[in-house]
PDB file of C-alpha atoms and ligand atoms in Angstrom:
ATOM      1  CA  MET A 248       0.405   0.104  -0.020  1.00 42.00           C
ATOM      2  CA  SER A 249       2.601   2.863   0.818  1.00 42.00           C
ATOM      3  CA  ALA A 250       5.187   1.325  -1.956  1.00 43.00           C
ATOM      4  CA  LYS A 251       2.408   2.002  -4.144  1.00 47.00           C
ATOM      5  CA  LYS A 252       1.821   5.661  -2.760  1.00 50.00           C
ATOM      6  CA  VAL A 253       5.418   6.267  -3.002  1.00 49.00           C
ATOM      7  CA  VAL A 254       5.530   5.018  -6.800  1.00 58.00           C
ATOM      8  CA  ASP A 255       2.442   7.299  -7.559  1.00 90.00           C
ATOM      9  CA  ALA A 256       4.003  10.574  -5.701  1.00 94.00           C
ATOM     10  CA  ASP A 257       7.110  10.014  -8.031  1.00 96.00           C
ATOM     11  CA  ALA A 258       5.373   9.854 -11.064  1.00 96.00           C
ATOM     12  CA  GLN A 259       3.240  12.685 -10.703  1.00 97.00           C
ATOM     13  CA  LYS A 260       6.703  14.848  -9.814  1.00 98.00           C
ATOM     14  CA  LYS A 261       7.708  13.767 -13.036  1.00 98.00           C
ATOM     15  CA  ALA A 262       4.444  14.564 -14.763  1.00 98.00           C
ATOM     16  CA  ALA A 263       4.851  18.234 -13.111  1.00 98.00           C
ATOM     17  CA  ALA A 264       8.300  18.248 -14.311  1.00 98.00           C
ATOM     18  CA  LEU A 265       7.520  17.699 -17.853  1.00 98.00           C
ATOM     19  CA  ALA A 266       4.738  20.274 -17.905  1.00 98.00           C
ATOM     20  CA  ALA A 267       7.291  22.634 -16.590  1.00 98.00           C
ATOM     21  CA  LEU A 268       9.704  21.881 -19.235  1.00 98.00           C
ATOM     22  CA  GLU A 269       7.272  23.148 -22.041  1.00 98.00           C
ATOM     23  CA  LEU A 270       7.857  26.588 -20.677  1.00 98.00           C
ATOM     24  CA  VAL A 271      11.475  26.657 -21.220  1.00 98.00           C
ATOM     25  CA  LYS A 272      12.381  28.621 -24.409  1.00 98.00           C
ATOM     26  CA  PRO A 273      16.039  28.453 -26.026  1.00 98.00           C
ATOM     27  CA  GLY A 274      18.586  30.974 -24.858  1.00 98.00           C
ATOM     28  CA  MET A 275      16.835  31.155 -21.281  1.00 98.00           C
ATOM     29  CA  ASN A 276      18.802  31.451 -18.049  1.00 98.00           C
ATOM     30  CA  LEU A 277      17.330  29.084 -15.518  1.00 99.00           C
ATOM     31  CA  GLY A 278      17.166  28.779 -11.907  1.00 99.00           C
ATOM     32  CA  LEU A 279      17.624  24.951 -11.340  1.00 99.00           C
ATOM     33  CA  GLY A 280      16.089  23.665  -8.398  1.00 98.00           C
ATOM     34  CA  THR A 281      16.788  21.124  -5.606  1.00 98.00           C
ATOM     35  CA  GLY A 282      15.256  17.438  -4.660  1.00 98.00           C
ATOM     36  CA  SER A 283      13.617  14.674  -6.246  1.00 98.00           C
ATOM     37  CA  THR A 284      11.064  16.708  -8.283  1.00 98.00           C
ATOM     38  CA  ALA A 285      13.574  19.032  -9.605  1.00 98.00           C
ATOM     39  CA  ASN A 286      15.580  16.230 -10.348  1.00 98.00           C
ATOM     40  CA  HIS A 287      13.018  15.013 -12.753  1.00 98.00           C
ATOM     41  CA  PHE A 288      13.081  18.352 -14.389  1.00 98.00           C
ATOM     42  CA  ILE A 289      16.785  18.676 -14.730  1.00 99.00           C
ATOM     43  CA  ARG A 290      17.083  15.055 -16.636  1.00 98.00           C
ATOM     44  CA  ALA A 291      14.385  16.076 -18.743  1.00 98.00           C
ATOM     45  CA  LEU A 292      16.006  19.375 -19.670  1.00 98.00           C
ATOM     46  CA  ALA A 293      19.236  17.455 -20.456  1.00 98.00           C
ATOM     47  CA  GLU A 294      17.515  15.545 -22.697  1.00 98.00           C
ATOM     48  CA  LYS A 295      16.674  18.670 -24.725  1.00 98.00           C
ATOM     49  CA  VAL A 296      20.041  20.350 -24.213  1.00 98.00           C
ATOM     50  CA  LYS A 297      21.373  17.051 -26.006  1.00 98.00           C
ATOM     51  CA  ALA A 298      18.764  17.494 -28.730  1.00 98.00           C
ATOM     52  CA  GLY A 299      20.419  20.862 -29.165  1.00 98.00           C
ATOM     53  CA  LEU A 300      18.663  23.139 -26.786  1.00 98.00           C
ATOM     54  CA  GLU A 301      20.736  26.093 -25.802  1.00 98.00           C
ATOM     55  CA  VAL A 302      20.033  27.295 -22.339  1.00 98.00           C
ATOM     56  CA  LYS A 303      22.172  27.818 -19.354  1.00 98.00           C
ATOM     57  CA  GLY A 304      21.429  26.893 -15.584  1.00 98.00           C
ATOM     58  CA  VAL A 305      22.133  28.179 -12.349  1.00 99.00           C
ATOM     59  CA  PRO A 306      21.929  25.348  -9.441  1.00 98.00           C
ATOM     60  CA  THR A 307      20.738  25.994  -5.906  1.00 98.00           C
ATOM     61  CA  SER A 308      22.777  23.480  -4.925  1.00 98.00           C
ATOM     62  CA  LYS A 309      26.060  21.163  -4.734  1.00 98.00           C
ATOM     63  CA  ALA A 310      24.025  18.273  -5.415  1.00 98.00           C
ATOM     64  CA  THR A 311      21.966  19.879  -8.305  1.00 98.00           C
ATOM     65  CA  ALA A 312      25.148  21.465  -9.695  1.00 98.00           C
ATOM     66  CA  ASP A 313      27.081  17.788  -9.923  1.00 98.00           C
ATOM     67  CA  LEU A 314      23.712  16.522 -11.514  1.00 98.00           C
ATOM     68  CA  ALA A 315      23.214  18.810 -14.193  1.00 98.00           C
ATOM     69  CA  LYS A 316      27.022  18.800 -14.908  1.00 98.00           C
ATOM     70  CA  ASP A 317      26.887  14.626 -15.186  1.00 98.00           C
ATOM     71  CA  LEU A 318      24.289  15.576 -17.586  1.00 98.00           C
ATOM     72  CA  GLY A 319      25.830  18.189 -19.819  1.00 98.00           C
ATOM     73  CA  ILE A 320      23.741  21.074 -18.649  1.00 98.00           C
ATOM     74  CA  PRO A 321      25.857  24.373 -19.164  1.00 98.00           C
ATOM     75  CA  LEU A 322      25.808  26.134 -15.622  1.00 98.00           C
ATOM     76  CA  THR A 323      26.469  29.570 -14.995  1.00 98.00           C
ATOM     77  CA  THR A 324      25.970  31.962 -11.891  1.00 98.00           C
ATOM     78  CA  LEU A 325      24.197  34.657 -10.404  1.00 98.00           C
ATOM     79  CA  GLY A 326      27.454  37.095 -10.750  1.00 98.00           C
ATOM     80  CA  ASP A 327      27.267  36.390 -14.555  1.00 98.00           C
ATOM     81  CA  HIS A 328      23.589  36.507 -14.973  1.00 98.00           C
ATOM     82  CA  PRO A 329      22.051  38.359 -11.991  1.00 98.00           C
ATOM     83  CA  PHE A 330      18.428  38.029 -13.808  1.00 98.00           C
ATOM     84  CA  LEU A 331      16.829  34.663 -14.487  1.00 98.00           C
ATOM     85  CA  ASP A 332      14.095  34.093 -16.791  1.00 98.00           C
ATOM     86  CA  LEU A 333      12.786  30.744 -15.125  1.00 99.00           C
ATOM     87  CA  CYS A 334      13.615  29.095 -11.992  1.00 99.00           C
ATOM     88  CA  VAL A 335      12.020  25.624 -11.537  1.00 99.00           C
ATOM     89  CA  ASP A 336      11.670  24.052  -8.381  1.00 98.00           C
ATOM     90  CA  GLY A 337       9.777  21.736  -5.913  1.00 98.00           C
ATOM     91  CA  ALA A 338       8.497  22.351  -2.616  1.00 98.00           C
ATOM     92  CA  ASP A 339       7.440  20.774   0.801  1.00 98.00           C
ATOM     93  CA  GLU A 340       4.270  22.614   1.269  1.00 98.00           C
ATOM     94  CA  PHE A 341       1.952  24.980  -0.810  1.00 98.00           C
ATOM     95  CA  ASP A 342      -1.119  26.911  -0.455  1.00 98.00           C
ATOM     96  CA  SER A 343      -4.030  27.878  -2.436  1.00 98.00           C
ATOM     97  CA  GLU A 344      -2.123  31.500  -2.178  1.00 98.00           C
ATOM     98  CA  LEU A 345       1.125  30.534  -3.954  1.00 98.00           C
ATOM     99  CA  ARG A 346       2.592  30.685  -0.529  1.00 98.00           C
ATOM    100  CA  LEU A 347       5.204  27.401   0.015  1.00 98.00           C
ATOM    101  CA  ILE A 348       7.259  25.747   2.641  1.00 98.00           C
ATOM    102  CA  LYS A 349      10.813  24.870   1.194  1.00 98.00           C
ATOM    103  CA  GLY A 350      14.102  23.475   2.693  1.00 98.00           C
ATOM    104  CA  GLY A 351      13.473  19.932   3.249  1.00 97.00           C
ATOM    105  CA  GLY A 352      16.389  19.322   1.236  1.00 97.00           C
ATOM    106  CA  GLY A 353      18.403  21.989   3.153  1.00 97.00           C
ATOM    107  CA  ALA A 354      18.916  24.405   0.292  1.00 98.00           C
ATOM    108  CA  LEU A 355      16.233  26.878   1.104  1.00 98.00           C
ATOM    109  CA  LEU A 356      18.659  29.993   1.183  1.00 98.00           C
ATOM    110  CA  ILE A 357      20.240  29.322  -2.434  1.00 98.00           C
ATOM    111  CA  GLU A 358      16.756  28.218  -3.689  1.00 98.00           C
ATOM    112  CA  LYS A 359      15.372  31.717  -2.251  1.00 98.00           C
ATOM    113  CA  ILE A 360      18.379  33.681  -3.557  1.00 98.00           C
ATOM    114  CA  VAL A 361      17.684  31.925  -7.166  1.00 98.00           C
ATOM    115  CA  ALA A 362      13.977  32.106  -7.211  1.00 98.00           C
ATOM    116  CA  SER A 363      13.795  35.506  -5.992  1.00 98.00           C
ATOM    117  CA  SER A 364      16.222  36.376  -9.097  1.00 98.00           C
ATOM    118  CA  ALA A 365      13.954  35.066 -11.601  1.00 98.00           C
ATOM    119  CA  LYS A 366      11.056  36.843 -13.672  1.00 98.00           C
ATOM    120  CA  GLN A 367       9.106  33.451 -13.540  1.00 98.00           C
ATOM    121  CA  VAL A 368       9.189  31.092 -10.646  1.00 98.00           C
ATOM    122  CA  VAL A 369       7.685  27.600 -11.480  1.00 99.00           C
ATOM    123  CA  ILE A 370       6.827  25.242  -8.677  1.00 99.00           C
ATOM    124  CA  ILE A 371       6.611  21.601  -9.589  1.00 98.00           C
ATOM    125  CA  THR A 372       4.793  19.301  -7.167  1.00 98.00           C
ATOM    126  CA  ASP A 373       2.755  16.213  -6.797  1.00 98.00           C
ATOM    127  CA  GLU A 374      -0.676  16.537  -4.675  1.00 97.00           C
ATOM    128  CA  SER A 375       0.341  15.544  -1.764  1.00 97.00           C
ATOM    129  CA  LYS A 376       2.068  18.968  -1.005  1.00 98.00           C
ATOM    130  CA  ARG A 377      -1.073  20.750  -1.243  1.00 98.00           C
ATOM    131  CA  VAL A 378      -2.337  22.104   2.140  1.00 98.00           C
ATOM    132  CA  LYS A 379      -5.310  24.726   3.372  1.00 97.00           C
ATOM    133  CA  LYS A 380      -2.672  26.209   6.215  1.00 97.00           C
ATOM    134  CA  LEU A 381       0.941  25.912   5.888  1.00 98.00           C
ATOM    135  CA  GLY A 382       2.748  24.221   8.934  1.00 97.00           C
ATOM    136  CA  ALA A 383       2.305  20.607   9.131  1.00 97.00           C
ATOM    137  CA  PHE A 384       5.605  20.243   7.410  1.00 98.00           C
ATOM    138  CA  PRO A 385       8.210  21.623   9.844  1.00 98.00           C
ATOM    139  CA  LEU A 386       9.509  24.926   8.913  1.00 98.00           C
ATOM    140  CA  PRO A 387      13.209  25.014   8.171  1.00 98.00           C
ATOM    141  CA  ILE A 388      15.022  28.028   9.573  1.00 98.00           C
ATOM    142  CA  GLU A 389      18.503  28.456   8.278  1.00 98.00           C
ATOM    143  CA  VAL A 390      20.883  30.210  11.272  1.00 98.00           C
ATOM    144  CA  VAL A 391      24.400  31.076  11.318  1.00 98.00           C
ATOM    145  CA  ASN A 392      26.090  28.380  13.764  1.00 98.00           C
ATOM    146  CA  MET A 393      27.603  31.181  16.024  1.00 98.00           C
ATOM    147  CA  GLY A 394      25.359  31.790  18.779  1.00 98.00           C
ATOM    148  CA  VAL A 395      22.615  29.405  17.785  1.00 98.00           C
ATOM    149  CA  LYS A 396      21.246  28.698  21.424  1.00 97.00           C
ATOM    150  CA  ALA A 397      20.870  32.364  21.456  1.00 98.00           C
ATOM    151  CA  THR A 398      19.152  32.521  18.384  1.00 98.00           C
ATOM    152  CA  ALA A 399      16.961  29.582  19.336  1.00 98.00           C
ATOM    153  CA  TRP A 400      15.675  31.571  22.101  1.00 97.00           C
ATOM    154  CA  LYS A 401      14.732  34.796  20.073  1.00 98.00           C
ATOM    155  CA  LEU A 402      13.262  32.356  17.952  1.00 98.00           C
ATOM    156  CA  GLU A 403      10.910  30.592  20.513  1.00 97.00           C
ATOM    157  CA  ARG A 404      10.203  34.541  21.697  1.00 97.00           C
ATOM    158  CA  ALA A 405       8.962  35.139  17.838  1.00 97.00           C
ATOM    159  CA  PHE A 406       6.872  32.290  17.816  1.00 97.00           C
ATOM    160  CA  ARG A 407       5.401  33.146  21.058  1.00 96.00           C
ATOM    161  CA  MET A 408       4.197  36.447  19.655  1.00 96.00           C
ATOM    162  CA  PHE A 409       2.173  34.342  17.106  1.00 96.00           C
ATOM    163  CA  ASP A 410       0.685  32.323  20.028  1.00 95.00           C
ATOM    164  CA  MET A 411       2.707  29.137  18.853  1.00 94.00           C
ATOM    165  CA  LYS A 412       4.540  26.870  20.980  1.00 90.00           C
ATOM    166  CA  PRO A 413       6.278  24.833  18.489  1.00 89.00           C
ATOM    167  CA  LYS A 414       8.839  21.848  18.789  1.00 96.00           C
ATOM    168  CA  MET A 415      12.322  23.148  17.481  1.00 97.00           C
ATOM    169  CA  THR A 416      14.788  20.549  16.363  1.00 98.00           C
ATOM    170  CA  MET A 417      18.301  21.262  15.016  1.00 98.00           C
ATOM    171  CA  ARG A 418      18.852  19.340  12.056  1.00 98.00           C
ATOM    172  CA  ALA A 419      20.913  16.195  11.796  1.00 98.00           C
ATOM    173  CA  LYS A 420      22.885  13.922   9.088  1.00 96.00           C
ATOM    174  CA  ASP A 421      24.294  10.790   9.983  1.00 95.00           C
ATOM    175  CA  SER A 422      24.341  11.778  13.697  1.00 95.00           C
ATOM    176  CA  GLN A 423      26.297  15.160  12.727  1.00 97.00           C
ATOM    177  CA  ILE A 424      24.751  18.342  12.820  1.00 97.00           C
ATOM    178  CA  PHE A 425      23.525  19.042   9.293  1.00 98.00           C
ATOM    179  CA  ARG A 426      25.639  21.955   7.433  1.00 98.00           C
ATOM    180  CA  THR A 427      23.774  23.671   4.348  1.00 98.00           C
ATOM    181  CA  ASP A 428      26.269  24.316   1.374  1.00 98.00           C
ATOM    182  CA  LEU A 429      27.139  27.616   2.737  1.00 97.00           C
ATOM    183  CA  GLY A 430      28.088  26.131   6.214  1.00 98.00           C
ATOM    184  CA  ASN A 431      24.662  27.265   8.407  1.00 98.00           C
ATOM    185  CA  VAL A 432      22.696  25.008  10.574  1.00 98.00           C
ATOM    186  CA  ILE A 433      18.937  24.532  10.211  1.00 98.00           C
ATOM    187  CA  ILE A 434      16.542  24.748  13.074  1.00 98.00           C
ATOM    188  CA  ASP A 435      13.295  22.501  12.226  1.00 98.00           C
ATOM    189  CA  VAL A 436      10.115  23.919  13.781  1.00 98.00           C
ATOM    190  CA  ALA A 437       7.051  21.665  13.627  1.00 97.00           C
ATOM    191  CA  CYS A 438       4.457  24.106  13.938  1.00 95.00           C
ATOM    192  CA  GLU A 439       1.534  22.378  12.989  1.00 93.00           C
ATOM    193  CA  GLU A 440      -0.241  25.346  11.687  1.00 95.00           C
ATOM    194  CA  ILE A 441       0.959  28.639  10.914  1.00 96.00           C
ATOM    195  CA  LYS A 442      -1.882  31.293  11.183  1.00 90.00           C
ATOM    196  CA  ASP A 443      -0.450  34.107   9.941  1.00 96.00           C
ATOM    197  CA  PRO A 444       2.568  33.130   7.388  1.00 97.00           C
ATOM    198  CA  ASP A 445       3.363  36.716   5.829  1.00 98.00           C
ATOM    199  CA  ARG A 446       3.960  38.288   9.444  1.00 98.00           C
ATOM    200  CA  LEU A 447       6.025  35.115  10.874  1.00 98.00           C
ATOM    201  CA  ASP A 448       7.952  34.998   7.533  1.00 98.00           C
ATOM    202  CA  PHE A 449       8.847  38.874   8.499  1.00 98.00           C
ATOM    203  CA  ALA A 450       9.450  38.380  12.139  1.00 98.00           C
ATOM    204  CA  LEU A 451      11.849  35.351  11.810  1.00 98.00           C
ATOM    205  CA  ASN A 452      13.982  37.083   9.242  1.00 98.00           C
ATOM    206  CA  ASN A 453      14.418  40.024  11.495  1.00 98.00           C
ATOM    207  CA  ILE A 454      16.100  38.129  14.030  1.00 98.00           C
ATOM    208  CA  PRO A 455      19.961  38.382  14.494  1.00 98.00           C
ATOM    209  CA  GLY A 456      21.732  35.010  13.407  1.00 98.00           C
ATOM    210  CA  VAL A 457      18.506  33.554  11.493  1.00 98.00           C
ATOM    211  CA  VAL A 458      19.681  33.801   7.603  1.00 98.00           C
ATOM    212  CA  ASN A 459      16.201  32.829   5.924  1.00 98.00           C
ATOM    213  CA  ASN A 460      13.401  30.783   6.839  1.00 98.00           C
ATOM    214  CA  GLY A 461      11.548  28.467   4.470  1.00 98.00           C
ATOM    215  CA  LEU A 462       8.440  30.251   3.756  1.00 98.00           C
ATOM    216  CA  PHE A 463       8.300  31.499   0.314  1.00 98.00           C
ATOM    217  CA  ILE A 464       5.904  34.122   0.135  1.00 98.00           C
ATOM    218  CA  GLY A 465       5.168  36.151  -2.906  1.00 98.00           C
ATOM    219  CA  ILE A 466       8.249  34.278  -4.942  1.00 98.00           C
ATOM    220  CA  ALA A 467       6.202  31.336  -6.737  1.00 98.00           C
ATOM    221  CA  THR A 468       4.525  32.734  -9.939  1.00 98.00           C
ATOM    222  CA  LYS A 469       2.826  29.297 -11.103  1.00 98.00           C
ATOM    223  CA  ILE A 470       2.281  26.016  -9.504  1.00 98.00           C
ATOM    224  CA  ILE A 471       2.214  23.305 -11.606  1.00 98.00           C
ATOM    225  CA  ILE A 472       0.342  20.163  -9.402  1.00 98.00           C
ATOM    226  CA  ALA A 473       0.198  16.593 -10.947  1.00 97.00           C
ATOM    227  CA  THR A 474      -2.776  15.065  -9.580  1.00 96.00           C
ATOM    228  CA  SER A 475      -4.516  11.571 -10.432  1.00 94.00           C
ATOM    229  CA  LYS A 476      -6.748  13.556 -12.754  1.00 94.00           C
ATOM    230  CA  GLY A 477      -4.208  15.042 -14.610  1.00 95.00           C
ATOM    231  CA  ILE A 478      -2.196  18.266 -14.521  1.00 97.00           C
ATOM    232  CA  GLU A 479      -3.429  21.538 -12.162  1.00 98.00           C
ATOM    233  CA  GLU A 480      -2.033  25.052 -12.213  1.00 98.00           C
ATOM    234  CA  ILE A 481      -2.482  27.810  -9.668  1.00 98.00           C
ATOM    235  CA  ASN A 482      -1.570  31.165 -11.134  1.00 98.00           C
ATOM    236  CA  ARG A 483      -0.151  34.218  -9.704  1.00 97.00           C
ATOM    237  CA  LYS A 484      -2.910  37.027 -10.543  1.00 91.00           C
TER     238      LYS A 484
HETATM  239  C1  5RP B 718      14.964  21.442  -0.944  1.00 96.06           C
HETATM  240  C2  5RP B 718      13.717  22.139  -1.408  1.00 96.06           C
HETATM  241  C3  5RP B 718      12.785  20.877  -1.958  1.00 96.06           C
HETATM  242  O1  5RP B 718      12.332  21.654  -3.180  1.00 96.06           O
HETATM  243  C4  5RP B 718      11.742  20.408  -1.004  1.00 96.06           C
HETATM  244  O2  5RP B 718      12.205  19.687  -0.001  1.00 96.06           O
HETATM  245  C5  5RP B 718      10.739  18.797  -2.136  1.00 96.06           C
HETATM  246  O3  5RP B 718      11.565  17.953  -2.185  1.00 96.06           O
HETATM  247  P1  5RP B 718      11.344  16.771  -3.124  1.00 96.06           P
HETATM  248  O4  5RP B 718      10.789  17.346  -4.421  1.00 96.06           O
HETATM  249  O5  5RP B 718      12.096  15.753  -3.121  1.00 96.06           O
HETATM  250  O6  5RP B 718       9.803  16.450  -2.485  1.00 96.06           O
HETATM  251  O7  5RP B 718      12.827  22.845  -0.801  1.00 96.06           O
HETATM  252  O8  5RP B 718      15.474  22.020  -0.220  1.00 96.06           O
END
C-alpha cells in the first residue's frame, strides 16, 4: 500500500516536471531547483539540451550542480546572470495563495536567492504537498552556527508572539549536525499550523542569526500540480 503511494507520488513529480519543461525557451537562463521533483526536471531538460536546446542553468545546491554537470547542462552563476528568465523548483508544502514551505532538502537559502532573481518561478509538485494552511511540514530555518542557542531562544520568543509554542529541532544527518552548502545550520520548527505566514516570515527574518526561513511568500508565479486527474495550475494574479 505505502510502496504504491510512493510510486504514484514520483510519477506525479515527473509529470509536473515535464509540464514545466514546456515553458523553457531557447536562450533562457534558468534557476535549477533541488530535490527529487527538481531532479526530474533536470533530467528531462538534459535530454532537450542533448537534442540541441541552448540554455544555461544556475544550480541551487551542490547536488543539483553535480547532477546538471553530469548530464551536460551548461551552468552559469548569478554573478554572470543576475536576472534569470525562469526558475523551476519543488516544494514541501503549498497553499492556494502560492505560499510555500521549502527547505526539506536543506537548500532553502540558495533556492530563495535564485528563485527571487527569476522573472517566472514555477513550482512543480505532486498533489500530496497541497495544504489549506501551511505548517504541517516542519518549517526549516537557516541559522548561522555562531550563537545558535541564543538565536533559538529568540526564535521561541518570536513564535510566542504568534501564540505558537512549536517544537524546535536542530537538523542532523548521519548523527552529525547538518550543515548547508553555505556552512549554516538548520532549525526545523514543527508548527502544525501557521496562522499568519506573511507576518511570521517577516518576524523570523528580522532575528539576528537567522539567515532566512523556509517560507516562500510572493515568490512563486505558478504552481504546477500533477494530480491523479491530470495537471492543475495555480497562477499568480
Ligand atoms: C529542497 C526543497 C525541495 O524543493 C523540497 O524539499 C521538495 O523536495 P522533493 O522534490 O524531493 O519532494 O525545498 O530544499
